[in-house]
Coordinates of C-alpha atoms and ligand atoms in Angstrom, one line a residue:
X252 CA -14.1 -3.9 -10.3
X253 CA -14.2 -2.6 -6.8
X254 CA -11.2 -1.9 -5.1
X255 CA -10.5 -4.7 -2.7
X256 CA -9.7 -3.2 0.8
X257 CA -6.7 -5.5 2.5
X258 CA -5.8 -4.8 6.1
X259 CA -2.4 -5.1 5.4
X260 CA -2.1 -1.7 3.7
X261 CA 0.0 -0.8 1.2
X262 CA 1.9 1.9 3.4
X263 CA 2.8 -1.1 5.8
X264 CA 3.9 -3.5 3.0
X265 CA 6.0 -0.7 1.5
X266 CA 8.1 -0.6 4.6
X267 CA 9.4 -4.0 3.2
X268 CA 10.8 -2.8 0.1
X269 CA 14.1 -1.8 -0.1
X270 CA 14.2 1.3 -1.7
X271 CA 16.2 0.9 -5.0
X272 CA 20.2 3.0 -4.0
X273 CA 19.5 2.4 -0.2
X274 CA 21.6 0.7 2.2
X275 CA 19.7 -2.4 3.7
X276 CA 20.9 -2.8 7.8
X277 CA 19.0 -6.0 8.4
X278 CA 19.7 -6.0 12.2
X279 CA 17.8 -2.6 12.1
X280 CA 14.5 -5.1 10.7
X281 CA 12.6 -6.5 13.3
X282 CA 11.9 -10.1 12.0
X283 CA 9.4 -10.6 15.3
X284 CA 7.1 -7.9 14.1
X285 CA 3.5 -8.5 12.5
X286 CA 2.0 -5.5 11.7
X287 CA -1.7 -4.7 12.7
X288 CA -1.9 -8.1 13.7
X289 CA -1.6 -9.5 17.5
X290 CA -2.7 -12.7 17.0
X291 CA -2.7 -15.5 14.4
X292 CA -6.7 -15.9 14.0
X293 CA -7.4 -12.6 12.6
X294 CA -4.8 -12.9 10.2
X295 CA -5.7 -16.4 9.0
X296 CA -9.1 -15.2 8.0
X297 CA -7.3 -12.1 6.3
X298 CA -5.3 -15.2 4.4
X299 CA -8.1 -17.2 3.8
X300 CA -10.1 -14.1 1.7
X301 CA -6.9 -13.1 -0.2
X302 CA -6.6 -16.7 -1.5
X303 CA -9.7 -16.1 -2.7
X304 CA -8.7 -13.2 -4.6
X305 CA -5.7 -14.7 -6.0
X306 CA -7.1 -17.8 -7.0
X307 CA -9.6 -16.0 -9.1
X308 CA -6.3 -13.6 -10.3
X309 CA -4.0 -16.4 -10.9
X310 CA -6.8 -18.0 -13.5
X311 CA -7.4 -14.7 -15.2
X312 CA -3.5 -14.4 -15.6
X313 CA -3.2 -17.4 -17.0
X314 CA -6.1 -17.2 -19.5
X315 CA -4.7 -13.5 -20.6
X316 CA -1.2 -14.9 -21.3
X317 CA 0.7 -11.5 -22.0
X318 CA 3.1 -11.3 -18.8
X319 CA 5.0 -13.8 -16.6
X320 CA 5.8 -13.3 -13.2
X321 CA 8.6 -14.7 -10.7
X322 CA 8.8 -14.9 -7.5
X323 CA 12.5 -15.4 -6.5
X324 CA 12.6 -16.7 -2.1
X325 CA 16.0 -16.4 -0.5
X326 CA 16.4 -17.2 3.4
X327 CA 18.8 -18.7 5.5
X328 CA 18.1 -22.6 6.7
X329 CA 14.7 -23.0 8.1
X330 CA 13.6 -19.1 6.9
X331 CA 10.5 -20.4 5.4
X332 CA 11.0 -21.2 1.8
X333 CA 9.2 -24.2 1.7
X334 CA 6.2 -23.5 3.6
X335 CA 5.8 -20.4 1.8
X336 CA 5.1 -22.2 -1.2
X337 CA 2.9 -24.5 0.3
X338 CA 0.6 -22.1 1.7
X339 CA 0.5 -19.0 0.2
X340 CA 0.1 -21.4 -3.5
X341 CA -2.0 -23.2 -1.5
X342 CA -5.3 -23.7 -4.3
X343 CA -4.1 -22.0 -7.1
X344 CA -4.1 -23.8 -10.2
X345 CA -1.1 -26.0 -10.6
X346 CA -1.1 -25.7 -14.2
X347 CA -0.2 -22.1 -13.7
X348 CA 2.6 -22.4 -11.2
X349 CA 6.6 -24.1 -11.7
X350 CA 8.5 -24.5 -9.0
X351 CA 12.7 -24.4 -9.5
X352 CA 14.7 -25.3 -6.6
X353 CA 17.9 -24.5 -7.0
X354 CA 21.0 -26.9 -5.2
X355 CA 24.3 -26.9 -5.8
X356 CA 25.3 -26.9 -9.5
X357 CA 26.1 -30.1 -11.5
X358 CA 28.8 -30.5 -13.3
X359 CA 26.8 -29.3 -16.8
X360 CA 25.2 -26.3 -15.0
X361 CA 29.2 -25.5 -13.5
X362 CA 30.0 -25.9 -17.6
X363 CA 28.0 -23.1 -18.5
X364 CA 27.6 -19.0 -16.8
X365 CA 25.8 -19.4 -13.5
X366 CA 22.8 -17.6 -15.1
X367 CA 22.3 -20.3 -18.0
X368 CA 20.3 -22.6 -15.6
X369 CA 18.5 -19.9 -14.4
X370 CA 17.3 -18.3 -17.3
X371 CA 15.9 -21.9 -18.3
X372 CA 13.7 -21.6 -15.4
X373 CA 12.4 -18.5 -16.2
X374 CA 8.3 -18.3 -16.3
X375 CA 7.0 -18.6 -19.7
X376 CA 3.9 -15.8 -20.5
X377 CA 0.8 -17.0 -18.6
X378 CA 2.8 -18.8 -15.7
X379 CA 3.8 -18.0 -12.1
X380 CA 7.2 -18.9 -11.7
X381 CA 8.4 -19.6 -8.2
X382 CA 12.7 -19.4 -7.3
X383 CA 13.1 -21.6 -4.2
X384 CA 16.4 -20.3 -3.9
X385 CA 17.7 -18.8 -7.0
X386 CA 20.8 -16.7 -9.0
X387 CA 21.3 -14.8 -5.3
X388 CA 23.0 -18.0 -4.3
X389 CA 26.0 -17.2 -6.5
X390 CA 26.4 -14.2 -4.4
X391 CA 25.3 -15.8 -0.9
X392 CA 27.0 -19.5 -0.6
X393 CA 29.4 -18.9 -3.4
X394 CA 30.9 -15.4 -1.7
X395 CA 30.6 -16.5 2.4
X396 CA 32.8 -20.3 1.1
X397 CA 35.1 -18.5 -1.4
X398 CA 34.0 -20.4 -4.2
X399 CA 35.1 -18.0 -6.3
X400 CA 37.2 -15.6 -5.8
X401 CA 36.0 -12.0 -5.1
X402 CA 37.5 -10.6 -8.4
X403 CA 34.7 -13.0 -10.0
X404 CA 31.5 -12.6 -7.4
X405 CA 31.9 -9.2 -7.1
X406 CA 30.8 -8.8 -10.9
X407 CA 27.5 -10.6 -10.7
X408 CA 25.6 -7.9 -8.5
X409 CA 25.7 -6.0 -12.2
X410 CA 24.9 -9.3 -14.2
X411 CA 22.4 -10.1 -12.3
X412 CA 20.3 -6.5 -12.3
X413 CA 21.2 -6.7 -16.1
X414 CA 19.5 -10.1 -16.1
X415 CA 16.5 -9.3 -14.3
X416 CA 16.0 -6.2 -16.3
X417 CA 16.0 -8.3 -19.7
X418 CA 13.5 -10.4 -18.1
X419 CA 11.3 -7.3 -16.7
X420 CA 11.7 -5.6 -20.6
X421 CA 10.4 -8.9 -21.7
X422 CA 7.0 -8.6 -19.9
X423 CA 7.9 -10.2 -16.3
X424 CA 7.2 -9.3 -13.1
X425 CA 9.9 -10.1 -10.4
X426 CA 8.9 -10.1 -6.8
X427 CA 12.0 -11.0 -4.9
X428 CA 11.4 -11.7 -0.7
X429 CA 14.0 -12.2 1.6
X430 CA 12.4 -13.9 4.4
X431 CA 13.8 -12.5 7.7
X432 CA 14.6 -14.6 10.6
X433 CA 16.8 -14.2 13.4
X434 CA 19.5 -16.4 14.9
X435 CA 17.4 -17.6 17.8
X436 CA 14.3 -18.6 15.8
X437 CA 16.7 -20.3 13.5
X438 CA 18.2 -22.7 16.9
X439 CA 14.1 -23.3 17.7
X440 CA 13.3 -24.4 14.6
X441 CA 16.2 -26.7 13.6
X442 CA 15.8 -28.2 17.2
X443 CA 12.4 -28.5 16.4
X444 CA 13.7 -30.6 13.0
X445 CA 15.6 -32.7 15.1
X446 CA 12.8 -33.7 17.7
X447 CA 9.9 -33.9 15.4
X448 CA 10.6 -37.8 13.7
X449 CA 8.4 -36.2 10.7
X450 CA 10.5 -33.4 10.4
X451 CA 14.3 -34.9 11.2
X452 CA 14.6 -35.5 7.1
X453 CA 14.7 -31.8 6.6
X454 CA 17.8 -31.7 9.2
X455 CA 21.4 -31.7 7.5
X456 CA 24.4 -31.7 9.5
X457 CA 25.7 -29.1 7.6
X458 CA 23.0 -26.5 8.3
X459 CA 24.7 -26.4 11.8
X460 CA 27.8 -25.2 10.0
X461 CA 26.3 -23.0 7.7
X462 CA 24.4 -21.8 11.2
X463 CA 28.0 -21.1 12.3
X464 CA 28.5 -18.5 9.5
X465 CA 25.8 -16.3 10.4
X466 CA 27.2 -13.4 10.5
X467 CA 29.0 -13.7 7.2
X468 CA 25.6 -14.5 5.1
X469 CA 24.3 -11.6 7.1
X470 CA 26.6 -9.3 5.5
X471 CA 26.5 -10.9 1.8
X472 CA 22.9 -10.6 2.3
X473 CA 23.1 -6.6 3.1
X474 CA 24.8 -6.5 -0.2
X475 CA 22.7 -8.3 -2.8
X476 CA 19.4 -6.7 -1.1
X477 CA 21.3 -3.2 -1.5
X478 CA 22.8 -3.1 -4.6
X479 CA 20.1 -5.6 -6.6
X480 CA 16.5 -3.6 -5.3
X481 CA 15.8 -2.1 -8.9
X482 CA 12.7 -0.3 -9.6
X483 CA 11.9 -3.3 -12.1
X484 CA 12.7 -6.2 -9.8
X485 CA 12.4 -4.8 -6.1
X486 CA 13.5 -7.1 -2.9
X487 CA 11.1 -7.1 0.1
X488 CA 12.4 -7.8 3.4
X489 CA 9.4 -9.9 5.3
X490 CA 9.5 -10.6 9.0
X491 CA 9.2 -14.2 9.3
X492 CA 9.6 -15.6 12.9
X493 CA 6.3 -15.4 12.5
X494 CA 5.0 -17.7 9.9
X495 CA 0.9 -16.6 9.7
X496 CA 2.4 -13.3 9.4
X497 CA 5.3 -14.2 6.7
X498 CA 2.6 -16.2 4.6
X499 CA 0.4 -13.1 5.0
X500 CA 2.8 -10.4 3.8
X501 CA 3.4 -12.1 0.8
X502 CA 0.2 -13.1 -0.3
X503 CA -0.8 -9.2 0.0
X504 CA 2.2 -8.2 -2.0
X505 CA 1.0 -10.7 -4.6
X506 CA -2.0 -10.3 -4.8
X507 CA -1.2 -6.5 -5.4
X508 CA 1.2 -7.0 -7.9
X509 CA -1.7 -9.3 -9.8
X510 CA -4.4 -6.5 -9.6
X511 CA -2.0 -3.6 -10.8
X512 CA -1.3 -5.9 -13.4
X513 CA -5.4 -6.4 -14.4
X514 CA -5.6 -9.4 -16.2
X515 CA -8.6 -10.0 -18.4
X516 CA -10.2 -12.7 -20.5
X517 CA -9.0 -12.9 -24.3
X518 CA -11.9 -11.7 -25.9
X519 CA -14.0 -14.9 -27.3
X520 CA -14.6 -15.4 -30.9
X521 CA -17.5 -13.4 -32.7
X522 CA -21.3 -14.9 -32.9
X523 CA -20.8 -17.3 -29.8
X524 CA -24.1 -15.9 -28.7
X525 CA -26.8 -18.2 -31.1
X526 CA -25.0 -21.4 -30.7
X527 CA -26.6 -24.2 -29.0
X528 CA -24.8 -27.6 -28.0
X529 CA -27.6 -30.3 -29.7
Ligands
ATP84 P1 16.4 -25.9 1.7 O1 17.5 -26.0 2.7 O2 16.4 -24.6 0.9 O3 15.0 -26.3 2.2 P2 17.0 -28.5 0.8 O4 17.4 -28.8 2.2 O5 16.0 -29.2 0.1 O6 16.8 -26.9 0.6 P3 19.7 -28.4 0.3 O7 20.5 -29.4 -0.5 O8 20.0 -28.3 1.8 O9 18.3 -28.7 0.0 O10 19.9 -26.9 -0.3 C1 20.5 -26.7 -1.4 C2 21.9 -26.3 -1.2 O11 22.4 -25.9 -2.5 C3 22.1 -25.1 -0.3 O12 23.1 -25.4 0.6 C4 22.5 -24.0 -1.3 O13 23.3 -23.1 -0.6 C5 23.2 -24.8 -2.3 N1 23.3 -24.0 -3.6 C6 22.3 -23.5 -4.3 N2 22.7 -22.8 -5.3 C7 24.1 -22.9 -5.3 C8 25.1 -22.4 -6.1 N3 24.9 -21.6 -7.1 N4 26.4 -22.7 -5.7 C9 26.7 -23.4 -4.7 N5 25.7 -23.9 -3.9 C10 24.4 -23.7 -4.2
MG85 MG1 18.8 -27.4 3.6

């Protein structure tokens, strides 16, 4: 196979990644930035040929059947999640994909560890599993609303690089994208939610108090990217005011992560050759 030349280089998109042991400064990160990119109609054709790609990828991966691979999507309100599912899945086999959003827990998941529901959800071999939301949450809400108490949080940075590594020694990839908006973008597009009559569902009075903690979900956020970036389940840091741009990042990343992983076709059964369908 020829190697595919994106224009979103590697180099660019390893700017994202937090290096595992560093200290992430989010306000350092410009979320307005778009690489090589000025405009959105370069970058949508970019988009459209790397769906391409991993359309043909996803259906090799699922055919091969040895390795999973999660995608875990934090943000704050209106970061993204959503439409980063809906566009950069957009044609890929559905068979292939699960989606788990996680809410707040019910009153079986709050019977059981915080990672029980989680590790339900985990992508069988074969599959592309997608976190909208995920485990972070019991380091994001649960720390900035004192839903526990810190003795109790502050254990679950270990738990949860312990978890991931199980999952990465048991053949899955984890892609984790923290999709990086700033405050102002956030007031555009939750005005935007409240003017658009198609769009007013997605608007909760409580974002706007959520909104109010911004600064305190900044800092919970510096700590889970920090201390859980691990060489087997890195976090990526995507600027996404812009949303051609967001979409296109993580399709690159993907698509990467699919080719270094180079699925093939099981090999068929012997003396298919001779046979003809009468
Ligand atoms: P989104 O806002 O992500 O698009 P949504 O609007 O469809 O999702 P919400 O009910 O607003 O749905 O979001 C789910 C809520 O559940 C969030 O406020 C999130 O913080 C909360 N949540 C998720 N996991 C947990 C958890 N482990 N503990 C407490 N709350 C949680
Ligand atoms: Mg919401």
């Amino acid at each position: 196979m020829t190697p595919f030349q994106q224009l979103l280089s590697q180099s660019h998109l390893a700017q994202y990644r937090v290096e595992p042991g560093t200290r992430v400064d989010l306000s350092a990160r410009d979320p307005d930035e778009t690489g090589p990119f000025e405009k959105k109609k370069k970058a949508r054709k970019e988009l459209e040929r790397l769906r391409t790609k991993l359309i043909a990828l996803q259906d090799r991966f699922y055919a091969w059947n040895e390795r999973s691979l999660l995608i875990v999507l934090q943000a704050m309100d209106t970061g993204g999640k959503d439409g980063t599912i809906k566009h950069v899945m957009r044609g890929v086999n559905p068979q292939g994909v699960q989606v788990t959003s996680f809410k707040a827990p019910t009153q079986e998941e709050l019977a059981h560890d915080y990672l029980w529901r989680v590790h339900k959800a985990a992508p069988r071999r074969g599959r592309i599993g997608i976190f909208n939301r995920s485990h972070y949450e019991d380091v994001l809400v649960v720390r900035v609303h004192n839903l526990v108490s810190e003795s109790v949080w502050s254990k679950r940075y270990d738990h949860i690089n312990d978890f991931e590594r199980l999952l990465a020694d048991s053949g899955t990839v984890i892609l984790k994208f923290y999709l990086h908006i700033s405050r102002e973008e956030q007031a555009r597009r939750l005005q935007a939610r409240l003017d658009n009559p198609d769009k007013r569902w997605k608007f909760s009075k409580g974002d706007l108090k959520e909104r109010r903690l911004w600064d305190d979900y900044m800092a919970a956020y510096e700590d889970a990217l920090s201390r859980c970036s691990t060489e087997h389940a890195p976090w990526y840091v995507i600027p996404s005011n812009r949303k051609w741009y967001r979409n296109l990042a993580i399709m690159s990343i993907l698509v990467n992560a699919l080719e270094d992983l180079n699925p093939v076709y099981p090999e068929p059964e012997e003396g298919l050759d001779h046979i003809v369908i009468e």
